[in-house]
């Protein structure tokens, strides 16, 4: 499993979109795979425990600034960046939006986000297949999102290990497109168990593909009865009002929790 791979950490490159002074670190890292099963399990637990500690620090840092952080996960090509481009154009008038973009290579998605009108940093994970809490911590230092803003964290396209890594976000959501199989929830149960919201994207393509929305919903509910399912099209905008309502509800919750904290703080 990737938690034990050892790649990612020292090969990670974090770049503010529009920063011309971008240099790749040499890919001189090795991939020390642990072979004994017991060693693998112990190392995995250690990696995840360290990650969870940093994630809690990120969560505190974000809460102090009333920033709502959302971790967006999906397989490659489900439309995460397209959904963010539309969201920035249509929702950024209400609250400032910043984005942390995770990809193995290239600055392409951070440049798309910047062109849509939001500040973004690109995290290049090199051989790594997920974002971890320390990458987000470092990205936050570069990005320095404003108080009361929305922070979208677009994870590396992968339905497997991003589910394991807490980044310090308030909400985890998974995006699936109707061009993928309706059986994805039962094939990748950890991802669908972790996500509070399941966005079904590209519904404009439903007439052309064999995707059973009802069956998909049953599969999701069998793994995560509390998950909310939101069909939409990031291309046409169909269904996106419910998406903005979902964001707004969470942003207001975040604020009211914070004001309760302020009122009843024992300090
Ligand atoms: Mg993307
Ligand atoms: Zn991974």
Short mmCIF file of C-alpha atoms and ligand atoms in Angstrom, two decimals:
data_model
loop_
_atom_site.label_atom_id
_atom_site.label_comp_id
_atom_site.label_asym_id
_atom_site.label_seq_id
_atom_site.Cartn_x
_atom_site.Cartn_y
_atom_site.Cartn_z
CA UNK A 1 0.00 0.00 0.00
CA UNK A 2 1.12 3.53 -0.73
CA UNK A 3 1.39 4.48 2.97
CA UNK A 4 4.51 2.36 3.13
CA UNK A 5 5.94 3.24 -0.26
CA UNK A 6 8.10 6.04 1.11
CA UNK A 7 7.87 8.13 -2.04
CA UNK A 8 6.06 11.44 -2.11
CA UNK A 9 7.41 13.19 0.96
CA UNK A 10 10.77 14.49 -0.25
CA UNK A 11 9.77 14.64 -3.91
CA UNK A 12 6.74 16.84 -3.26
CA UNK A 13 6.85 20.23 -5.01
CA UNK A 14 4.49 23.02 -3.96
CA UNK A 15 3.98 25.89 -6.41
CA UNK A 16 1.79 28.97 -6.21
CA UNK A 17 -0.07 29.31 -9.52
CA UNK A 18 1.50 32.11 -11.55
CA UNK A 19 4.86 31.66 -9.82
CA UNK A 20 7.53 31.72 -12.52
CA UNK A 21 10.28 30.57 -10.20
CA UNK A 22 9.21 26.96 -10.25
CA UNK A 23 11.96 24.39 -10.13
CA UNK A 24 11.58 20.67 -9.97
CA UNK A 25 13.53 18.93 -7.29
CA UNK A 26 15.59 16.12 -8.74
CA UNK A 27 13.79 12.79 -8.52
CA UNK A 28 16.55 11.17 -6.58
CA UNK A 29 14.34 9.44 -4.05
CA UNK A 30 14.23 5.70 -3.76
CA UNK A 31 11.24 3.51 -3.15
CA UNK A 32 12.01 1.45 -0.08
CA UNK A 33 9.19 -1.08 -0.10
CA UNK A 34 8.88 -3.07 3.08
CA UNK A 35 8.56 -6.74 2.29
CA UNK A 36 7.71 -8.50 5.54
CA UNK A 37 3.98 -8.21 6.20
CA UNK A 38 4.39 -7.32 9.88
CA UNK A 39 6.84 -4.56 9.04
CA UNK A 40 4.40 -3.20 6.46
CA UNK A 41 1.52 -3.02 8.93
CA UNK A 42 3.65 -1.38 11.65
CA UNK A 43 5.03 1.22 9.23
CA UNK A 44 1.56 1.94 7.86
CA UNK A 45 0.19 2.59 11.35
CA UNK A 46 3.13 4.86 12.12
CA UNK A 47 2.67 6.83 8.89
CA UNK A 48 -1.07 7.23 9.49
CA UNK A 49 -0.64 8.17 13.17
CA UNK A 50 1.85 10.91 12.23
CA UNK A 51 -0.51 12.06 9.47
CA UNK A 52 -3.49 12.26 11.85
CA UNK A 53 -1.51 14.42 14.27
CA UNK A 54 -0.65 16.97 11.56
CA UNK A 55 -4.24 16.79 10.26
CA UNK A 56 -5.53 17.85 13.69
CA UNK A 57 -3.12 20.82 13.65
CA UNK A 58 -4.41 21.77 10.19
CA UNK A 59 -7.99 21.47 11.44
CA UNK A 60 -7.28 23.80 14.39
CA UNK A 61 -5.46 26.28 12.14
CA UNK A 62 -8.42 26.37 9.74
CA UNK A 63 -11.04 26.61 12.52
CA UNK A 64 -9.24 29.59 14.07
CA UNK A 65 -9.69 31.37 10.74
CA UNK A 66 -13.28 30.22 10.05
CA UNK A 67 -12.09 28.53 6.86
CA UNK A 68 -14.25 25.71 5.53
CA UNK A 69 -11.96 23.06 3.99
CA UNK A 70 -13.37 20.43 1.65
CA UNK A 71 -11.35 17.44 0.44
CA UNK A 72 -12.50 16.43 -3.06
CA UNK A 73 -11.62 12.93 -4.19
CA UNK A 74 -12.36 10.95 -7.35
CA UNK A 75 -10.81 8.79 -10.01
CA UNK A 76 -8.92 10.72 -12.75
CA UNK A 77 -11.23 12.48 -15.20
CA UNK A 78 -14.41 12.60 -13.07
CA UNK A 79 -14.51 16.39 -13.43
CA UNK A 80 -13.19 17.75 -10.11
CA UNK A 81 -11.36 20.68 -11.70
CA UNK A 82 -14.28 21.51 -14.03
CA UNK A 83 -16.64 21.56 -11.04
CA UNK A 84 -14.25 23.88 -9.20
CA UNK A 85 -13.93 26.24 -12.21
CA UNK A 86 -17.72 26.66 -12.31
CA UNK A 87 -17.94 26.96 -8.53
CA UNK A 88 -15.33 29.73 -8.50
CA UNK A 89 -17.12 31.65 -11.25
CA UNK A 90 -20.55 31.31 -9.61
CA UNK A 91 -19.92 31.15 -5.85
CA UNK A 92 -16.79 33.20 -5.23
CA UNK A 93 -18.86 36.39 -5.09
CA UNK A 94 -20.27 35.29 -1.72
CA UNK A 95 -17.04 34.08 -0.11
CA UNK A 96 -13.38 34.13 -1.18
CA UNK A 97 -12.24 30.79 -2.60
CA UNK A 98 -8.76 29.26 -2.64
CA UNK A 99 -7.70 25.88 -3.97
CA UNK A 100 -4.96 23.35 -3.24
CA UNK A 101 -4.47 21.24 -6.35
CA UNK A 102 -2.94 17.77 -6.02
CA UNK A 103 -1.49 16.01 -9.06
CA UNK A 104 1.56 13.85 -9.61
CA UNK A 105 2.95 16.26 -12.21
CA UNK A 106 2.17 19.54 -14.06
CA UNK A 107 0.76 22.90 -13.02
CA UNK A 108 -2.17 22.57 -15.45
CA UNK A 109 -5.00 22.40 -12.92
CA UNK A 110 -3.69 25.23 -10.71
CA UNK A 111 -3.45 27.38 -13.87
CA UNK A 112 -7.08 26.53 -14.76
CA UNK A 113 -8.18 27.51 -11.24
CA UNK A 114 -6.25 30.76 -11.45
CA UNK A 115 -7.79 31.52 -14.85
CA UNK A 116 -11.25 30.95 -13.30
CA UNK A 117 -10.42 33.65 -10.76
CA UNK A 118 -9.17 32.01 -7.56
CA UNK A 119 -5.77 31.74 -5.91
CA UNK A 120 -4.29 28.26 -6.07
CA UNK A 121 -1.22 26.27 -5.16
CA UNK A 122 -0.24 23.13 -6.99
CA UNK A 123 1.15 20.23 -4.98
CA UNK A 124 3.06 17.82 -7.23
CA UNK A 125 3.39 14.51 -5.44
CA UNK A 126 5.88 12.95 -7.89
CA UNK A 127 5.47 9.21 -7.48
CA UNK A 128 2.99 9.67 -4.60
CA UNK A 129 -0.63 8.77 -5.25
CA UNK A 130 -2.43 10.88 -2.61
CA UNK A 131 -2.18 14.11 -0.63
CA UNK A 132 -1.22 13.87 3.03
CA UNK A 133 -1.66 16.28 5.93
CA UNK A 134 1.92 17.56 5.82
CA UNK A 135 1.61 18.51 2.12
CA UNK A 136 -1.56 20.45 3.00
CA UNK A 137 0.19 22.11 5.97
CA UNK A 138 2.98 23.33 3.67
CA UNK A 139 0.52 24.35 0.95
CA UNK A 140 -1.44 26.40 3.51
CA UNK A 141 1.73 28.32 4.42
CA UNK A 142 2.20 29.26 0.74
CA UNK A 143 -1.47 29.92 0.01
CA UNK A 144 -2.36 31.73 3.25
CA UNK A 145 -6.14 31.64 2.67
CA UNK A 146 -8.24 34.54 3.99
CA UNK A 147 -10.40 34.35 7.10
CA UNK A 148 -13.90 33.08 6.38
CA UNK A 149 -12.92 31.68 2.98
CA UNK A 150 -13.74 28.42 1.28
CA UNK A 151 -10.78 26.09 0.72
CA UNK A 152 -11.13 23.30 -1.81
CA UNK A 153 -8.49 20.59 -1.71
CA UNK A 154 -8.48 18.66 -4.98
CA UNK A 155 -6.85 15.35 -4.17
CA UNK A 156 -4.82 13.24 -6.60
CA UNK A 157 -7.17 11.31 -8.91
CA UNK A 158 -7.37 7.93 -7.16
CA UNK A 159 -10.30 6.14 -5.48
CA UNK A 160 -8.10 4.12 -3.13
CA UNK A 161 -5.59 5.62 -0.70
CA UNK A 162 -6.78 9.27 -0.47
CA UNK A 163 -9.59 7.81 1.69
CA UNK A 164 -7.01 6.83 4.33
CA UNK A 165 -5.42 10.22 4.80
CA UNK A 166 -7.09 12.85 6.96
CA UNK A 167 -5.94 16.27 5.70
CA UNK A 168 -7.61 18.32 8.45
CA UNK A 169 -10.62 19.09 6.25
CA UNK A 170 -14.19 19.60 7.56
CA UNK A 171 -15.80 17.59 4.77
CA UNK A 172 -14.74 14.78 2.48
CA UNK A 173 -16.56 14.37 -0.79
CA UNK A 174 -16.23 12.02 -3.69
CA UNK A 175 -17.03 12.89 -7.30
CA UNK A 176 -18.01 10.13 -9.69
CA UNK A 177 -19.02 10.64 -13.31
CA UNK A 178 -21.74 8.70 -15.14
CA UNK A 179 -19.09 7.49 -17.59
CA UNK A 180 -17.74 5.32 -14.78
CA UNK A 181 -19.53 2.18 -13.60
CA UNK A 182 -22.42 2.35 -11.12
CA UNK A 183 -20.64 -0.42 -9.21
CA UNK A 184 -17.79 1.86 -8.05
CA UNK A 185 -19.14 2.16 -4.46
CA UNK A 186 -18.96 -1.58 -3.83
CA UNK A 187 -15.57 -1.86 -5.57
CA UNK A 188 -14.03 1.02 -3.57
CA UNK A 189 -16.01 0.90 -0.31
CA UNK A 190 -13.43 2.76 1.81
CA UNK A 191 -13.74 5.86 -0.34
CA UNK A 192 -17.55 5.85 -0.26
CA UNK A 193 -17.61 5.10 3.47
CA UNK A 194 -15.38 8.14 4.12
CA UNK A 195 -17.35 10.67 2.06
CA UNK A 196 -20.30 12.63 3.46
CA UNK A 197 -21.28 13.82 -0.01
CA UNK A 198 -21.24 11.91 -3.28
CA UNK A 199 -21.42 14.14 -6.36
CA UNK A 200 -22.56 12.34 -9.52
CA UNK A 201 -21.14 14.44 -12.33
CA UNK A 202 -21.74 14.60 -16.11
CA UNK A 203 -25.50 13.86 -15.84
CA UNK A 204 -25.83 15.60 -19.23
CA UNK A 205 -24.30 12.38 -20.63
CA UNK A 206 -26.89 10.04 -19.02
CA UNK A 207 -28.82 9.48 -22.29
CA UNK A 208 -25.63 8.19 -23.95
CA UNK A 209 -24.22 5.89 -21.27
CA UNK A 210 -25.31 2.84 -19.33
CA UNK A 211 -25.34 4.24 -15.80
CA UNK A 212 -28.16 3.25 -13.44
CA UNK A 213 -28.49 6.17 -11.05
CA UNK A 214 -30.93 4.32 -8.78
CA UNK A 215 -28.71 1.25 -8.52
CA UNK A 216 -25.74 3.51 -7.83
CA UNK A 217 -27.67 5.19 -5.01
CA UNK A 218 -28.52 1.79 -3.50
CA UNK A 219 -24.86 0.78 -3.58
CA UNK A 220 -23.82 4.03 -1.87
CA UNK A 221 -26.49 3.62 0.83
CA UNK A 222 -25.42 0.00 1.46
CA UNK A 223 -21.93 1.26 2.35
CA UNK A 224 -22.74 4.66 3.81
CA UNK A 225 -26.41 5.16 4.78
CA UNK A 226 -25.77 8.78 5.81
CA UNK A 227 -24.15 9.89 2.56
CA UNK A 228 -25.90 12.57 0.52
CA UNK A 229 -26.02 12.02 -3.25
CA UNK A 230 -26.02 15.02 -5.55
CA UNK A 231 -26.41 14.51 -9.33
CA UNK A 232 -25.20 17.46 -11.40
CA UNK A 233 -23.38 18.55 -14.53
CA UNK A 234 -20.38 20.79 -14.04
CA UNK A 235 -20.49 21.50 -17.78
CA UNK A 236 -24.13 22.60 -18.17
CA UNK A 237 -24.71 23.73 -14.58
CA UNK A 238 -27.69 21.37 -14.11
CA UNK A 239 -28.11 20.50 -10.44
CA UNK A 240 -25.45 22.93 -9.21
CA UNK A 241 -27.82 25.06 -7.05
CA UNK A 242 -28.04 22.11 -4.61
CA UNK A 243 -24.22 21.95 -4.60
CA UNK A 244 -23.96 25.62 -3.65
CA UNK A 245 -26.61 25.09 -0.93
CA UNK A 246 -24.56 22.21 0.46
CA UNK A 247 -21.44 24.42 0.61
CA UNK A 248 -23.32 27.35 2.12
CA UNK A 249 -24.91 25.18 4.82
CA UNK A 250 -21.48 23.86 5.84
CA UNK A 251 -19.88 27.30 5.77
CA UNK A 252 -22.65 28.65 8.03
CA UNK A 253 -22.28 25.67 10.39
CA UNK A 254 -18.55 26.32 10.60
CA UNK A 255 -19.19 29.98 11.48
CA UNK A 256 -21.88 29.26 14.09
CA UNK A 257 -19.72 26.58 15.76
CA UNK A 258 -17.00 29.17 15.96
CA UNK A 259 -19.28 31.81 17.50
CA UNK A 260 -20.52 29.24 20.07
CA UNK A 261 -16.86 28.54 20.89
CA UNK A 262 -16.25 32.26 21.34
CA UNK A 263 -19.31 32.72 23.56
CA UNK A 264 -18.75 29.76 25.84
CA UNK A 265 -14.97 29.58 25.80
CA UNK A 266 -13.71 28.97 29.35
CA UNK A 267 -10.62 31.15 28.72
MG1 LIG B 1 -7.97 17.87 -11.73
ZN1 LIG B 2 -1.40 6.92 -2.12
#
